[in-house]
mmCIF file of C-alpha atoms in Angstrom:
data_model
loop_
_atom_site.group_PDB
_atom_site.id
_atom_site.type_symbol
_atom_site.label_atom_id
_atom_site.label_comp_id
_atom_site.label_asym_id
_atom_site.label_seq_id
_atom_site.Cartn_x
_atom_site.Cartn_y
_atom_site.Cartn_z
ATOM 1 C CA UNK A 1 -32.733 48.166 -115.134
ATOM 2 C CA UNK A 2 -32.412 51.672 -116.576
ATOM 3 C CA UNK A 3 -29.833 54.299 -115.721
ATOM 4 C CA UNK A 4 -28.930 57.961 -116.331
ATOM 5 C CA UNK A 5 -25.464 58.697 -117.719
ATOM 6 C CA UNK A 6 -22.943 60.170 -115.249
ATOM 7 C CA UNK A 7 -19.285 61.124 -115.680
ATOM 8 C CA UNK A 8 -17.817 62.451 -112.428
ATOM 9 C CA UNK A 9 -16.090 60.023 -110.026
ATOM 10 C CA UNK A 10 -17.657 59.404 -106.643
ATOM 11 C CA UNK A 11 -16.105 61.301 -103.750
ATOM 12 C CA UNK A 12 -17.062 61.623 -100.093
ATOM 13 C CA UNK A 13 -16.347 63.851 -97.102
ATOM 14 C CA UNK A 14 -14.442 61.893 -94.459
ATOM 15 C CA UNK A 15 -13.371 62.296 -90.843
ATOM 16 C CA UNK A 16 -11.555 59.979 -88.414
ATOM 17 C CA UNK A 17 -10.785 59.543 -84.681
ATOM 18 C CA UNK A 18 -8.003 62.167 -84.806
ATOM 19 C CA UNK A 19 -10.420 64.775 -86.237
ATOM 20 C CA UNK A 20 -9.027 65.083 -89.740
ATOM 21 C CA UNK A 21 -11.432 66.216 -92.459
ATOM 22 C CA UNK A 22 -10.835 65.503 -96.133
ATOM 23 C CA UNK A 23 -12.386 64.653 -99.513
ATOM 24 C CA UNK A 24 -11.499 61.342 -101.161
ATOM 25 C CA UNK A 25 -12.793 58.643 -103.509
ATOM 26 C CA UNK A 26 -15.843 56.830 -102.215
ATOM 27 C CA UNK A 27 -18.215 53.955 -102.948
ATOM 28 C CA UNK A 28 -20.126 53.089 -105.038
ATOM 29 C CA UNK A 29 -17.556 53.510 -107.795
ATOM 30 C CA UNK A 30 -18.299 55.470 -110.950
ATOM 31 C CA UNK A 31 -18.220 52.226 -112.949
ATOM 32 C CA UNK A 32 -20.816 50.646 -110.649
ATOM 33 C CA UNK A 33 -22.990 53.740 -110.923
ATOM 34 C CA UNK A 34 -22.688 53.812 -114.718
ATOM 35 C CA UNK A 35 -23.705 50.178 -115.165
ATOM 36 C CA UNK A 36 -26.390 50.208 -112.490
ATOM 37 C CA UNK A 37 -25.008 46.905 -111.226
ATOM 38 C CA UNK A 38 -24.655 45.968 -107.590
ATOM 39 C CA UNK A 39 -28.156 47.027 -106.613
ATOM 40 C CA UNK A 40 -29.962 44.594 -104.328
ATOM 41 C CA UNK A 41 -33.697 44.071 -104.136
ATOM 42 C CA UNK A 42 -35.510 47.292 -103.265
ATOM 43 C CA UNK A 43 -32.497 49.558 -103.810
ATOM 44 C CA UNK A 44 -31.871 52.598 -105.988
ATOM 45 C CA UNK A 45 -28.816 54.664 -106.885
ATOM 46 C CA UNK A 46 -29.141 58.389 -106.162
ATOM 47 C CA UNK A 47 -26.957 61.266 -107.325
ATOM 48 C CA UNK A 48 -26.777 63.601 -104.328
ATOM 49 C CA UNK A 49 -27.385 67.235 -105.299
ATOM 50 C CA UNK A 50 -27.608 69.045 -101.936
ATOM 51 C CA UNK A 51 -26.565 68.060 -98.410
ATOM 52 C CA UNK A 52 -26.860 70.207 -95.309
ATOM 53 C CA UNK A 53 -24.192 70.240 -92.609
ATOM 54 C CA UNK A 54 -25.788 69.328 -89.278
ATOM 55 C CA UNK A 55 -24.484 70.149 -85.818
ATOM 56 C CA UNK A 56 -23.952 66.425 -85.312
ATOM 57 C CA UNK A 57 -21.578 66.393 -88.298
ATOM 58 C CA UNK A 58 -19.529 69.115 -86.594
ATOM 59 C CA UNK A 59 -19.570 67.121 -83.323
ATOM 60 C CA UNK A 60 -18.350 63.940 -84.998
ATOM 61 C CA UNK A 61 -15.576 65.908 -86.714
ATOM 62 C CA UNK A 62 -14.461 67.970 -83.706
ATOM 63 C CA UNK A 63 -15.045 65.561 -80.795
ATOM 64 C CA UNK A 64 -15.339 62.171 -82.476
ATOM 65 C CA UNK A 65 -18.501 61.216 -80.637
ATOM 66 C CA UNK A 66 -22.020 62.033 -79.524
ATOM 67 C CA UNK A 67 -22.796 60.090 -76.358
ATOM 68 C CA UNK A 68 -22.307 56.373 -77.099
ATOM 69 C CA UNK A 69 -21.900 56.978 -80.849
ATOM 70 C CA UNK A 70 -18.145 57.089 -81.459
ATOM 71 C CA UNK A 71 -16.014 57.563 -84.588
ATOM 72 C CA UNK A 72 -13.634 54.602 -84.449
ATOM 73 C CA UNK A 73 -12.334 54.599 -88.026
ATOM 74 C CA UNK A 74 -12.551 56.397 -91.353
ATOM 75 C CA UNK A 75 -16.082 57.776 -91.532
ATOM 76 C CA UNK A 76 -18.265 59.632 -94.079
ATOM 77 C CA UNK A 77 -20.437 62.445 -92.706
ATOM 78 C CA UNK A 78 -23.815 63.873 -93.747
ATOM 79 C CA UNK A 79 -27.483 62.878 -93.432
ATOM 80 C CA UNK A 80 -29.508 65.852 -94.783
ATOM 81 C CA UNK A 81 -29.653 65.113 -98.502
ATOM 82 C CA UNK A 82 -31.725 65.295 -101.664
ATOM 83 C CA UNK A 83 -30.908 64.201 -105.187
ATOM 84 C CA UNK A 84 -32.055 62.446 -108.339
ATOM 85 C CA UNK A 85 -32.567 58.729 -108.942
ATOM 86 C CA UNK A 86 -30.019 57.342 -111.422
ATOM 87 C CA UNK A 87 -30.874 53.632 -111.438
ATOM 88 C CA UNK A 88 -33.344 51.224 -109.877
ATOM 89 C CA UNK A 89 -33.350 47.510 -109.135
ATOM 90 C CA UNK A 90 -35.982 45.675 -111.235
ATOM 91 C CA UNK A 91 -37.981 45.042 -108.039
ATOM 92 C CA UNK A 92 -38.527 48.785 -107.469
ATOM 93 C CA UNK A 93 -41.850 50.003 -108.872
ATOM 94 C CA UNK A 94 -42.300 53.264 -106.940
ATOM 95 C CA UNK A 95 -39.333 55.158 -108.408
ATOM 96 C CA UNK A 96 -37.690 55.558 -111.802
ATOM 97 C CA UNK A 97 -34.516 57.240 -113.076
ATOM 98 C CA UNK A 98 -35.010 61.002 -113.145
ATOM 99 C CA UNK A 99 -37.219 61.154 -110.033
ATOM 100 C CA UNK A 100 -36.176 63.852 -107.584
ATOM 101 C CA UNK A 101 -36.062 62.525 -104.024
ATOM 102 C CA UNK A 102 -35.207 63.442 -100.459
ATOM 103 C CA UNK A 103 -33.444 60.688 -98.548
ATOM 104 C CA UNK A 104 -34.685 59.616 -95.140
ATOM 105 C CA UNK A 105 -31.320 58.481 -93.767
ATOM 106 C CA UNK A 106 -32.276 55.364 -91.863
ATOM 107 C CA UNK A 107 -32.515 51.653 -92.620
ATOM 108 C CA UNK A 108 -34.558 49.730 -90.040
ATOM 109 C CA UNK A 109 -34.998 46.041 -89.272
ATOM 110 C CA UNK A 110 -38.809 46.154 -89.660
ATOM 111 C CA UNK A 111 -39.285 43.335 -87.150
ATOM 112 C CA UNK A 112 -38.704 44.736 -83.635
ATOM 113 C CA UNK A 113 -41.393 46.221 -81.387
ATOM 114 C CA UNK A 114 -40.658 49.894 -82.229
ATOM 115 C CA UNK A 115 -40.720 49.092 -85.951
ATOM 116 C CA UNK A 116 -43.921 47.048 -85.732
ATOM 117 C CA UNK A 117 -45.684 49.708 -83.642
ATOM 118 C CA UNK A 118 -44.794 52.562 -85.985
ATOM 119 C CA UNK A 119 -42.041 54.138 -83.888
ATOM 120 C CA UNK A 120 -39.158 52.966 -86.022
ATOM 121 C CA UNK A 121 -36.815 55.673 -84.723
ATOM 122 C CA UNK A 122 -36.454 53.361 -81.710
ATOM 123 C CA UNK A 123 -35.279 50.385 -83.781
ATOM 124 C CA UNK A 124 -32.397 48.775 -81.916
ATOM 125 C CA UNK A 125 -30.829 47.603 -85.169
ATOM 126 C CA UNK A 126 -31.268 50.825 -87.136
ATOM 127 C CA UNK A 127 -28.514 51.838 -89.526
ATOM 128 C CA UNK A 128 -28.674 55.635 -89.430
ATOM 129 C CA UNK A 129 -26.481 57.134 -92.109
ATOM 130 C CA UNK A 130 -23.641 59.316 -90.761
ATOM 131 C CA UNK A 131 -23.905 57.793 -87.266
ATOM 132 C CA UNK A 132 -20.769 55.665 -86.719
ATOM 133 C CA UNK A 133 -20.063 53.085 -87.969
ATOM 134 C CA UNK A 134 -22.569 53.703 -90.795
ATOM 135 C CA UNK A 135 -21.238 56.030 -93.503
ATOM 136 C CA UNK A 136 -23.243 59.120 -94.362
ATOM 137 C CA UNK A 137 -24.622 60.813 -97.455
ATOM 138 C CA UNK A 138 -21.935 63.416 -98.157
ATOM 139 C CA UNK A 139 -21.022 61.745 -101.440
ATOM 140 C CA UNK A 140 -21.788 62.257 -105.129
ATOM 141 C CA UNK A 141 -23.612 58.934 -105.384
ATOM 142 C CA UNK A 142 -25.230 56.615 -102.852
ATOM 143 C CA UNK A 143 -27.218 53.393 -102.892
ATOM 144 C CA UNK A 144 -30.287 53.461 -100.639
ATOM 145 C CA UNK A 145 -33.559 51.531 -100.171
ATOM 146 C CA UNK A 146 -36.303 53.014 -102.367
ATOM 147 C CA UNK A 147 -38.761 52.957 -99.467
ATOM 148 C CA UNK A 148 -36.678 55.678 -97.738
ATOM 149 C CA UNK A 149 -36.382 57.857 -100.845
ATOM 150 C CA UNK A 150 -39.306 60.299 -100.855
ATOM 151 C CA UNK A 151 -40.416 61.951 -104.093
ATOM 152 C CA UNK A 152 -40.211 65.748 -103.972
ATOM 153 C CA UNK A 153 -41.488 66.596 -107.456
ATOM 154 C CA UNK A 154 -40.371 70.055 -108.544
ATOM 155 C CA UNK A 155 -39.202 71.071 -105.064
ATOM 156 C CA UNK A 156 -35.643 72.435 -105.072
ATOM 157 C CA UNK A 157 -32.875 70.126 -103.899
ATOM 158 C CA UNK A 158 -32.032 72.684 -101.207
ATOM 159 C CA UNK A 159 -35.532 72.464 -99.769
ATOM 160 C CA UNK A 160 -35.430 68.693 -100.165
ATOM 161 C CA UNK A 161 -32.288 68.501 -98.045
ATOM 162 C CA UNK A 162 -33.983 70.664 -95.388
ATOM 163 C CA UNK A 163 -36.781 68.113 -94.986
ATOM 164 C CA UNK A 164 -34.551 66.190 -92.568
ATOM 165 C CA UNK A 165 -34.191 68.970 -89.955
ATOM 166 C CA UNK A 166 -37.835 69.907 -90.613
ATOM 167 C CA UNK A 167 -38.726 66.323 -89.657
ATOM 168 C CA UNK A 168 -36.991 66.840 -86.314
ATOM 169 C CA UNK A 169 -39.100 69.940 -85.646
ATOM 170 C CA UNK A 170 -42.338 68.308 -86.805
ATOM 171 C CA UNK A 171 -41.798 65.351 -84.488
ATOM 172 C CA UNK A 172 -41.274 67.769 -81.600
ATOM 173 C CA UNK A 173 -44.377 69.838 -82.322
ATOM 174 C CA UNK A 174 -46.511 66.700 -82.596
ATOM 175 C CA UNK A 175 -45.178 64.861 -79.545
ATOM 176 C CA UNK A 176 -45.087 67.946 -77.318
ATOM 177 C CA UNK A 177 -48.765 68.567 -78.046
ATOM 178 C CA UNK A 178 -48.608 72.251 -79.031
ATOM 179 C CA UNK A 179 -52.085 73.649 -79.707
ATOM 180 C CA UNK A 180 -53.442 76.837 -81.280
ATOM 181 C CA UNK A 181 -52.830 79.754 -78.891
ATOM 182 C CA UNK A 182 -50.378 77.941 -76.604
ATOM 183 C CA UNK A 183 -47.620 80.164 -75.187
ATOM 184 C CA UNK A 184 -44.358 78.523 -76.258
ATOM 185 C CA UNK A 185 -40.676 78.976 -75.485
ATOM 186 C CA UNK A 186 -38.063 77.872 -78.051
ATOM 187 C CA UNK A 187 -34.558 77.610 -76.580
ATOM 188 C CA UNK A 188 -31.827 78.034 -79.176
ATOM 189 C CA UNK A 189 -31.850 79.852 -82.523
ATOM 190 C CA UNK A 190 -29.643 77.460 -84.471
ATOM 191 C CA UNK A 191 -31.058 75.680 -87.533
ATOM 192 C CA UNK A 192 -33.221 73.269 -85.507
ATOM 193 C CA UNK A 193 -34.445 76.069 -83.239
ATOM 194 C CA UNK A 194 -35.286 78.292 -86.204
ATOM 195 C CA UNK A 195 -37.159 75.533 -88.032
ATOM 196 C CA UNK A 196 -38.972 74.728 -84.777
ATOM 197 C CA UNK A 197 -39.870 78.426 -84.557
ATOM 198 C CA UNK A 198 -41.348 78.267 -88.078
ATOM 199 C CA UNK A 199 -43.394 75.209 -87.101
ATOM 200 C CA UNK A 200 -44.667 76.846 -83.911
ATOM 201 C CA UNK A 201 -45.652 79.884 -85.964
ATOM 202 C CA UNK A 202 -47.520 77.676 -88.443
ATOM 203 C CA UNK A 203 -49.187 75.823 -85.540
ATOM 204 C CA UNK A 204 -50.551 79.092 -84.134
ATOM 205 C CA UNK A 205 -48.613 79.246 -80.864
ATOM 206 C CA UNK A 206 -48.859 82.667 -79.168
ATOM 207 C CA UNK A 207 -46.810 84.212 -77.732
ATOM 208 C CA UNK A 208 -43.594 82.595 -78.962
ATOM 209 C CA UNK A 209 -40.332 83.488 -77.225
ATOM 210 C CA UNK A 210 -37.027 82.313 -78.708
ATOM 211 C CA UNK A 211 -33.715 82.518 -76.838
ATOM 212 C CA UNK A 212 -30.063 82.359 -77.806
ATOM 213 C CA UNK A 213 -26.661 83.644 -76.687
ATOM 214 C CA UNK A 214 -26.016 85.157 -80.131
ATOM 215 C CA UNK A 215 -27.635 88.482 -81.016
ATOM 216 C CA UNK A 216 -27.177 87.849 -84.747
ATOM 217 C CA UNK A 217 -29.166 84.626 -84.643
ATOM 218 C CA UNK A 218 -31.946 86.319 -82.669
ATOM 219 C CA UNK A 219 -32.095 89.052 -85.284
ATOM 220 C CA UNK A 220 -32.390 86.350 -87.950
ATOM 221 C CA UNK A 221 -35.189 84.689 -85.937
ATOM 222 C CA UNK A 222 -37.107 87.980 -85.746
ATOM 223 C CA UNK A 223 -36.794 88.492 -89.498
ATOM 224 C CA UNK A 224 -37.932 84.904 -90.075
ATOM 225 C CA UNK A 225 -40.983 85.173 -87.785
ATOM 226 C CA UNK A 226 -41.673 88.866 -87.058
ATOM 227 C CA UNK A 227 -44.166 88.167 -84.264
ATOM 228 C CA UNK A 228 -41.644 86.097 -82.320
ATOM 229 C CA UNK A 229 -40.219 87.671 -79.171
ATOM 230 C CA UNK A 230 -36.479 87.304 -78.678
ATOM 231 C CA UNK A 231 -34.328 87.067 -75.564
ATOM 232 C CA UNK A 232 -30.533 87.119 -75.451
ATOM 233 C CA UNK A 233 -29.256 84.779 -72.753
ATOM 234 C CA UNK A 234 -26.397 86.229 -70.726
ATOM 235 C CA UNK A 235 -23.720 83.696 -69.836
ATOM 236 C CA UNK A 236 -23.460 82.992 -66.118
ATOM 237 C CA UNK A 237 -26.866 84.476 -65.270
ATOM 238 C CA UNK A 238 -28.899 82.517 -62.721
ATOM 239 C CA UNK A 239 -31.422 80.215 -64.445
ATOM 240 C CA UNK A 240 -34.300 81.485 -62.303
ATOM 241 C CA UNK A 241 -33.411 85.051 -63.255
ATOM 242 C CA UNK A 242 -33.304 84.070 -66.927
ATOM 243 C CA UNK A 243 -36.727 82.448 -66.563
ATOM 244 C CA UNK A 244 -38.102 85.628 -65.009
ATOM 245 C CA UNK A 245 -36.854 87.680 -67.959
ATOM 246 C CA UNK A 246 -38.415 85.229 -70.406
ATOM 247 C CA UNK A 247 -41.790 85.483 -68.669
ATOM 248 C CA UNK A 248 -41.625 89.292 -68.790
ATOM 249 C CA UNK A 249 -40.919 89.208 -72.533
ATOM 250 C CA UNK A 250 -43.916 86.893 -72.955
ATOM 251 C CA UNK A 251 -46.118 89.573 -71.336
ATOM 252 C CA UNK A 252 -46.229 87.920 -67.937
ATOM 253 C CA UNK A 253 -47.422 84.598 -69.382
ATOM 254 C CA UNK A 254 -45.549 81.435 -68.463
ATOM 255 C CA UNK A 255 -45.020 79.090 -71.419
ATOM 256 C CA UNK A 256 -47.177 75.991 -71.519
ATOM 257 C CA UNK A 257 -44.459 74.205 -73.452
ATOM 258 C CA UNK A 258 -40.742 74.810 -73.843
ATOM 259 C CA UNK A 259 -39.001 73.261 -76.836
ATOM 260 C CA UNK A 260 -35.345 72.988 -75.840
ATOM 261 C CA UNK A 261 -33.115 72.823 -78.928
ATOM 262 C CA UNK A 262 -29.624 73.303 -77.450
ATOM 263 C CA UNK A 263 -29.063 70.355 -75.110
ATOM 264 C CA UNK A 264 -27.188 72.754 -72.797
ATOM 265 C CA UNK A 265 -27.717 72.102 -69.086
ATOM 266 C CA UNK A 266 -28.297 75.735 -68.114
ATOM 267 C CA UNK A 267 -30.774 76.225 -70.964
ATOM 268 C CA UNK A 268 -32.776 73.169 -69.956
ATOM 269 C CA UNK A 269 -32.829 74.433 -66.355
ATOM 270 C CA UNK A 270 -34.039 77.869 -67.481
ATOM 271 C CA UNK A 271 -36.821 76.209 -69.449
ATOM 272 C CA UNK A 272 -37.847 74.222 -66.366
ATOM 273 C CA UNK A 273 -37.992 77.407 -64.285
ATOM 274 C CA UNK A 274 -39.991 79.155 -67.029
ATOM 275 C CA UNK A 275 -42.934 76.875 -67.749
ATOM 276 C CA UNK A 276 -46.242 76.961 -65.905
ATOM 277 C CA UNK A 277 -47.616 74.491 -63.360
ATOM 278 C CA UNK A 278 -48.428 71.347 -65.309
ATOM 279 C CA UNK A 279 -46.338 72.537 -68.260
ATOM 280 C CA UNK A 280 -43.871 70.606 -70.323
ATOM 281 C CA UNK A 281 -40.196 70.907 -71.223
ATOM 282 C CA UNK A 282 -39.582 68.983 -74.416
ATOM 283 C CA UNK A 283 -35.875 68.427 -75.113
ATOM 284 C CA UNK A 284 -34.872 68.137 -78.762
ATOM 285 C CA UNK A 285 -31.169 68.989 -78.395
ATOM 286 C CA UNK A 286 -28.411 66.555 -77.491
ATOM 287 C CA UNK A 287 -25.918 67.263 -74.731
ATOM 288 C CA UNK A 288 -23.778 65.757 -72.006
ATOM 289 C CA UNK A 289 -24.350 62.168 -70.911
ATOM 290 C CA UNK A 290 -25.252 63.334 -67.397
ATOM 291 C CA UNK A 291 -26.732 66.628 -66.155
ATOM 292 C CA UNK A 292 -28.027 68.306 -63.008
ATOM 293 C CA UNK A 293 -31.708 69.326 -63.046
ATOM 294 C CA UNK A 294 -33.898 71.432 -60.696
ATOM 295 C CA UNK A 295 -35.675 68.277 -59.575
ATOM 296 C CA UNK A 296 -37.974 69.804 -56.984
ATOM 297 C CA UNK A 297 -39.130 72.498 -59.404
ATOM 298 C CA UNK A 298 -40.194 69.692 -61.750
ATOM 299 C CA UNK A 299 -41.812 67.810 -58.892
ATOM 300 C CA UNK A 300 -43.722 70.567 -57.109
ATOM 301 C CA UNK A 301 -44.937 72.140 -60.369
ATOM 302 C CA UNK A 302 -45.871 68.826 -62.018
ATOM 303 C CA UNK A 303 -43.742 69.696 -65.037
ATOM 304 C CA UNK A 304 -43.286 66.965 -67.610
ATOM 305 C CA UNK A 305 -39.756 66.501 -68.913
ATOM 306 C CA UNK A 306 -39.862 64.744 -72.276
ATOM 307 C CA UNK A 307 -37.219 63.827 -74.825
ATOM 308 C CA UNK A 308 -36.923 63.144 -78.550
ATOM 309 C CA UNK A 309 -34.749 60.798 -80.557
ATOM 310 C CA UNK A 310 -34.746 61.646 -84.260
ATOM 311 C CA UNK A 311 -38.207 61.212 -85.892
ATOM 312 C CA UNK A 312 -40.579 58.803 -87.598
ATOM 313 C CA UNK A 313 -43.433 59.097 -90.103
ATOM 314 C CA UNK A 314 -42.754 62.791 -90.703
ATOM 315 C CA UNK A 315 -41.481 63.029 -94.266
ATOM 316 C CA UNK A 316 -44.773 62.987 -96.235
ATOM 317 C CA UNK A 317 -46.130 65.710 -93.954
ATOM 318 C CA UNK A 318 -42.908 67.723 -94.253
ATOM 319 C CA UNK A 319 -43.114 67.548 -98.047
ATOM 320 C CA UNK A 320 -46.727 68.784 -98.020
ATOM 321 C CA UNK A 321 -45.862 71.705 -95.745
ATOM 322 C CA UNK A 322 -42.964 72.861 -97.919
ATOM 323 C CA UNK A 323 -44.771 72.315 -101.234
ATOM 324 C CA UNK A 324 -47.764 74.352 -100.033
ATOM 325 C CA UNK A 325 -45.638 77.154 -98.576
ATOM 326 C CA UNK A 326 -47.060 76.675 -95.081
ATOM 327 C CA UNK A 327 -43.454 76.335 -93.923
ATOM 328 C CA UNK A 328 -40.927 78.318 -95.978
ATOM 329 C CA UNK A 329 -37.355 77.130 -95.434
ATOM 330 C CA UNK A 330 -35.611 79.005 -98.228
ATOM 331 C CA UNK A 331 -34.013 81.731 -96.107
ATOM 332 C CA UNK A 332 -32.244 79.237 -93.862
ATOM 333 C CA UNK A 333 -29.542 78.331 -96.403
ATOM 334 C CA UNK A 334 -26.971 81.089 -96.008
ATOM 335 C CA UNK A 335 -23.880 79.446 -97.530
ATOM 336 C CA UNK A 336 -23.363 77.039 -100.437
ATOM 337 C CA UNK A 337 -20.230 75.122 -101.457
ATOM 338 C CA UNK A 338 -19.303 72.542 -104.078
ATOM 339 C CA UNK A 339 -18.355 69.151 -102.680
ATOM 340 C CA UNK A 340 -14.718 69.736 -103.735
ATOM 341 C CA UNK A 341 -14.721 72.667 -101.289
ATOM 342 C CA UNK A 342 -16.325 70.711 -98.437
ATOM 343 C CA UNK A 343 -13.549 71.408 -95.923
ATOM 344 C CA UNK A 344 -14.166 75.146 -96.229
ATOM 345 C CA UNK A 345 -17.893 74.475 -95.941
ATOM 346 C CA UNK A 346 -17.363 72.707 -92.609
ATOM 347 C CA UNK A 347 -15.058 75.447 -91.371
ATOM 348 C CA UNK A 348 -17.744 78.007 -92.224
ATOM 349 C CA UNK A 349 -20.480 76.023 -90.490
ATOM 350 C CA UNK A 350 -18.351 75.556 -87.361
ATOM 351 C CA UNK A 351 -17.324 79.216 -86.982
ATOM 352 C CA UNK A 352 -19.956 81.442 -85.291
ATOM 353 C CA UNK A 353 -18.241 84.528 -86.710
ATOM 354 C CA UNK A 354 -19.373 83.629 -90.244
ATOM 355 C CA UNK A 355 -23.041 84.156 -89.376
ATOM 356 C CA UNK A 356 -23.884 80.880 -91.075
ATOM 357 C CA UNK A 357 -27.284 79.364 -90.364
ATOM 358 C CA UNK A 358 -27.450 76.384 -92.697
ATOM 359 C CA UNK A 359 -24.486 75.508 -94.893
ATOM 360 C CA UNK A 360 -25.189 73.189 -97.806
ATOM 361 C CA UNK A 361 -22.786 71.227 -99.963
ATOM 362 C CA UNK A 362 -23.797 70.653 -103.572
ATOM 363 C CA UNK A 363 -22.683 67.579 -105.467
#
């Protein structure tokens, strides 16, 4: 068992059921990290170098839950991370100390039907880091199975941390069936919406319309993908009216596929009113436990309504796309903070007035 020398104590970014947010000592301890002890078969120790703040992290901090996933005790946030391997268990042959890796933040059972059929995101026993009660990756050091630590070579740690939200977008593009020349609507210009926009651009969708309620984010989207067409959603506007405006911006073409990245009821309804007969609304975003939908619009227009839960088998493809430059994520990171300043990082990410797109915390 070989290790790399480290000196800083382990700390993590915590929240709790009363919505506090703070930095404190975390596990594994510095002594454990230094000695490389405590690793079980197949595990490695990773020094986290960059972690992105996800919308779900903000939800768990502010509201204490996402659907059935509830913060019931002291909880560490974060699941978009990349770092360097510090130590390996003797059983690990695929990684060595010094390897740069991006962490796929799940640990599956490997024995249930979803796992055995290659759709491990549906594992009923999955331990997804940062989803309560499983602690997340916003720490200096973590122990994780080597099989879920993907080599990133010379890729920057920032890009490595962005492979997680890129995986969300890649899963959506694949499962929604977007083809070259398909007219596509992307609802929401947050980080997931913007990365989905980049993927649709790379996939050759045309035209691409992206919507948001924030003019600044739409401007960012246009700079990111100049051929994209933007539409600012006006609060309170009838969903059918919004759909009509979207179709006009698309040159009179109804989208074949809408990729809904907000999880907001009115946005999903607008997408349903927008797409063509036989089209598809593919919902990536998370929202309320129950919603009202224009059922008869779906029925009479034979519109498929499809949903996504995380991702599977996307990371090798994501790495190839970033390494080759087919998908360039660099402009998405707008703010960077040291882990000691994580509270300010979260405040920045949660405040629309800051103009933040993706905030990353560096270990």
